[in-house]
Amino acid sequence: MSGSSTTDAQPGAVQWRLFLRAMADEIDASFGAEARDEMLRGAGARMAWLAPLSAVGTLDALEVEMNDALAAMGWGRTSLVFDNVARELRITHHGLPRIGTAGDPPGTWLGALLEGLYEAWLAQQPGAEPGLHARQTGEAAPEQVRLRYARG
């Protein structure tokens, strides 16, 4: 007999869903939003260093590199647009893994993790300007997290 049964863990993210929701609730209850977001930014930066991008010379190539890395993680996709007037990179992340309704807006609990991920990925690129940060814009959209990468 193979030892498997109908109660064996299912492959993929399903087996982690309950654990991640419980962990999200516990982190929010224990530390509060500010400390939670700082911890998640750090985790996002570590993910970027564990999954570094190739050095590229164009925004289109950078978007391709980011989307390849995100696809390998099963973390959705991104689109990048540089705003010349505001002097900022606008990042729209589609398909963020959801942890139930956690977060504001609901389902975006991992938004701060994306801040750390994109900030570290962009800092790894040749000619990266120090002092730039990725932060959520607060613009709510279904299934999207919007960020801006700029000074301040």
Short mmCIF file of C-alpha atoms in Angstrom, two decimals:
data_model
loop_
_atom_site.label_atom_id
_atom_site.label_comp_id
_atom_site.label_asym_id
_atom_site.label_seq_id
_atom_site.Cartn_x
_atom_site.Cartn_y
_atom_site.Cartn_z
CA MET A 1 0.00 0.00 0.00
CA SER A 2 1.31 3.46 -0.86
CA GLY A 3 0.24 5.03 2.41
CA SER A 4 -1.68 7.84 0.74
CA SER A 5 -5.24 8.61 1.64
CA THR A 6 -7.87 11.18 0.90
CA THR A 7 -6.63 13.18 3.92
CA ASP A 8 -3.12 13.72 2.49
CA ALA A 9 -2.15 17.35 1.91
CA GLN A 10 -3.06 18.67 -1.50
CA PRO A 11 -0.26 20.09 -3.64
CA GLY A 12 0.19 23.84 -4.02
CA ALA A 13 -1.07 26.75 -2.00
CA VAL A 14 -4.22 25.04 -0.73
CA GLN A 15 -2.31 23.32 2.05
CA TRP A 16 -1.02 26.68 3.32
CA ARG A 17 -4.23 28.73 3.19
CA LEU A 18 -5.46 28.04 6.74
CA PHE A 19 -1.99 28.48 8.23
CA LEU A 20 -1.40 31.77 6.39
CA ARG A 21 -4.78 33.20 7.42
CA ALA A 22 -4.18 32.25 11.06
CA MET A 23 -0.69 33.76 10.90
CA ALA A 24 -2.01 36.96 9.31
CA ASP A 25 -4.65 37.34 12.02
CA GLU A 26 -2.10 36.68 14.76
CA ILE A 27 0.44 39.15 13.36
CA ASP A 28 -2.23 41.85 13.06
CA ALA A 29 -3.48 41.21 16.60
CA SER A 30 0.00 41.06 18.15
CA PHE A 31 1.91 43.80 16.38
CA GLY A 32 -0.47 46.22 14.69
CA ALA A 33 -0.51 47.48 11.12
CA GLU A 34 2.72 49.54 11.17
CA ALA A 35 4.95 46.78 12.57
CA ARG A 36 3.24 44.21 10.34
CA ASP A 37 3.90 46.25 7.23
CA GLU A 38 7.56 46.78 8.16
CA MET A 39 8.00 43.03 8.70
CA LEU A 40 6.28 42.26 5.38
CA ARG A 41 8.48 44.79 3.52
CA GLY A 42 11.51 42.99 4.95
CA ALA A 43 10.16 39.63 3.83
CA GLY A 44 9.52 41.03 0.35
CA ALA A 45 13.09 42.33 0.14
CA ARG A 46 14.40 38.90 1.15
CA MET A 47 12.28 37.31 -1.57
CA ALA A 48 13.85 39.69 -4.11
CA TRP A 49 17.34 38.68 -3.03
CA LEU A 50 16.38 34.99 -3.22
CA ALA A 51 14.93 35.48 -6.72
CA PRO A 52 17.18 38.16 -8.26
CA LEU A 53 16.44 39.61 -11.68
CA SER A 54 18.84 39.87 -14.58
CA ALA A 55 20.26 43.32 -15.21
CA VAL A 56 18.34 44.99 -18.04
CA GLY A 57 18.46 48.29 -19.89
CA THR A 58 14.80 49.08 -20.59
CA LEU A 59 11.56 49.28 -18.67
CA ASP A 60 9.95 46.76 -21.03
CA ALA A 61 12.74 44.26 -20.39
CA LEU A 62 12.45 44.84 -16.64
CA GLU A 63 8.72 44.11 -16.79
CA VAL A 64 9.45 40.84 -18.62
CA GLU A 65 12.04 39.85 -15.99
CA MET A 66 9.66 40.66 -13.14
CA ASN A 67 6.82 38.73 -14.76
CA ASP A 68 9.03 35.69 -15.32
CA ALA A 69 10.05 35.72 -11.64
CA LEU A 70 6.46 36.27 -10.46
CA ALA A 71 5.20 33.43 -12.68
CA ALA A 72 7.83 31.08 -11.23
CA MET A 73 6.51 31.93 -7.74
CA GLY A 74 2.84 31.76 -8.75
CA TRP A 75 2.46 35.37 -7.61
CA GLY A 76 0.62 36.97 -10.51
CA ARG A 77 2.02 39.55 -12.91
CA THR A 78 2.92 43.20 -13.06
CA SER A 79 2.82 46.14 -15.42
CA LEU A 80 5.21 49.10 -15.26
CA VAL A 81 4.65 52.64 -16.51
CA PHE A 82 6.99 55.58 -15.96
CA ASP A 83 5.26 58.92 -15.36
CA ASN A 84 7.62 61.63 -16.69
CA VAL A 85 5.63 64.46 -15.12
CA ALA A 86 5.50 62.99 -11.61
CA ARG A 87 8.96 61.42 -12.04
CA GLU A 88 7.77 58.08 -10.67
CA LEU A 89 7.42 54.49 -11.75
CA ARG A 90 3.86 53.22 -11.46
CA ILE A 91 3.57 49.54 -10.71
CA THR A 92 0.31 47.63 -11.04
CA HIS A 93 0.41 44.13 -9.59
CA HIS A 94 -2.31 41.73 -10.72
CA GLY A 95 -3.07 38.40 -9.06
CA LEU A 96 -1.63 38.93 -5.58
CA PRO A 97 -2.03 35.76 -3.54
CA ARG A 98 -4.98 36.36 -1.25
CA ILE A 99 -5.25 35.55 2.41
CA GLY A 100 -9.00 35.60 2.72
CA THR A 101 -10.34 39.08 3.36
CA ALA A 102 -7.30 40.24 5.34
CA GLY A 103 -6.04 43.69 4.41
CA ASP A 104 -7.46 47.04 3.46
CA PRO A 105 -8.90 46.85 0.88
CA PRO A 106 -9.88 43.24 1.62
CA GLY A 107 -7.58 40.62 0.14
CA THR A 108 -4.48 42.86 0.02
CA TRP A 109 -2.77 41.87 3.29
CA LEU A 110 0.43 41.09 1.38
CA GLY A 111 0.58 44.56 -0.23
CA ALA A 112 3.45 45.69 2.00
CA LEU A 113 5.36 42.56 0.99
CA LEU A 114 5.09 43.73 -2.63
CA GLU A 115 6.53 47.09 -1.58
CA GLY A 116 9.66 45.34 -0.29
CA LEU A 117 9.83 42.97 -3.27
CA TYR A 118 9.64 45.67 -5.95
CA GLU A 119 11.85 48.12 -4.04
CA ALA A 120 14.61 45.52 -3.71
CA TRP A 121 14.28 44.32 -7.31
CA LEU A 122 14.54 47.89 -8.59
CA ALA A 123 17.49 48.65 -6.30
CA GLN A 124 19.32 45.64 -7.81
CA GLN A 125 19.25 47.14 -11.30
CA PRO A 126 22.33 48.91 -12.70
CA GLY A 127 22.22 52.65 -12.15
CA ALA A 128 19.53 52.38 -9.47
CA GLU A 129 19.09 55.68 -7.68
CA PRO A 130 19.35 55.45 -3.86
CA GLY A 131 16.55 56.80 -1.70
CA LEU A 132 13.62 55.61 -3.81
CA HIS A 133 10.80 53.62 -2.22
CA ALA A 134 7.91 51.50 -3.44
CA ARG A 135 4.65 52.28 -1.65
CA GLN A 136 1.02 51.44 -2.28
CA THR A 137 -0.94 54.31 -3.71
CA GLY A 138 -4.15 53.56 -1.85
CA GLU A 139 -6.06 53.36 -5.14
CA ALA A 140 -8.30 50.35 -4.69
CA ALA A 141 -9.03 48.17 -7.69
CA PRO A 142 -10.36 44.61 -7.80
CA GLU A 143 -7.54 42.06 -7.90
CA GLN A 144 -4.85 44.76 -8.17
CA VAL A 145 -2.34 46.44 -5.91
CA ARG A 146 -1.02 49.74 -7.23
CA LEU A 147 2.31 51.11 -6.14
CA ARG A 148 4.53 54.06 -6.94
CA TYR A 149 8.32 53.90 -6.90
CA ALA A 150 9.70 57.36 -6.22
CA ARG A 151 11.52 59.54 -3.75
CA GLY A 152 9.83 59.99 -0.40
#
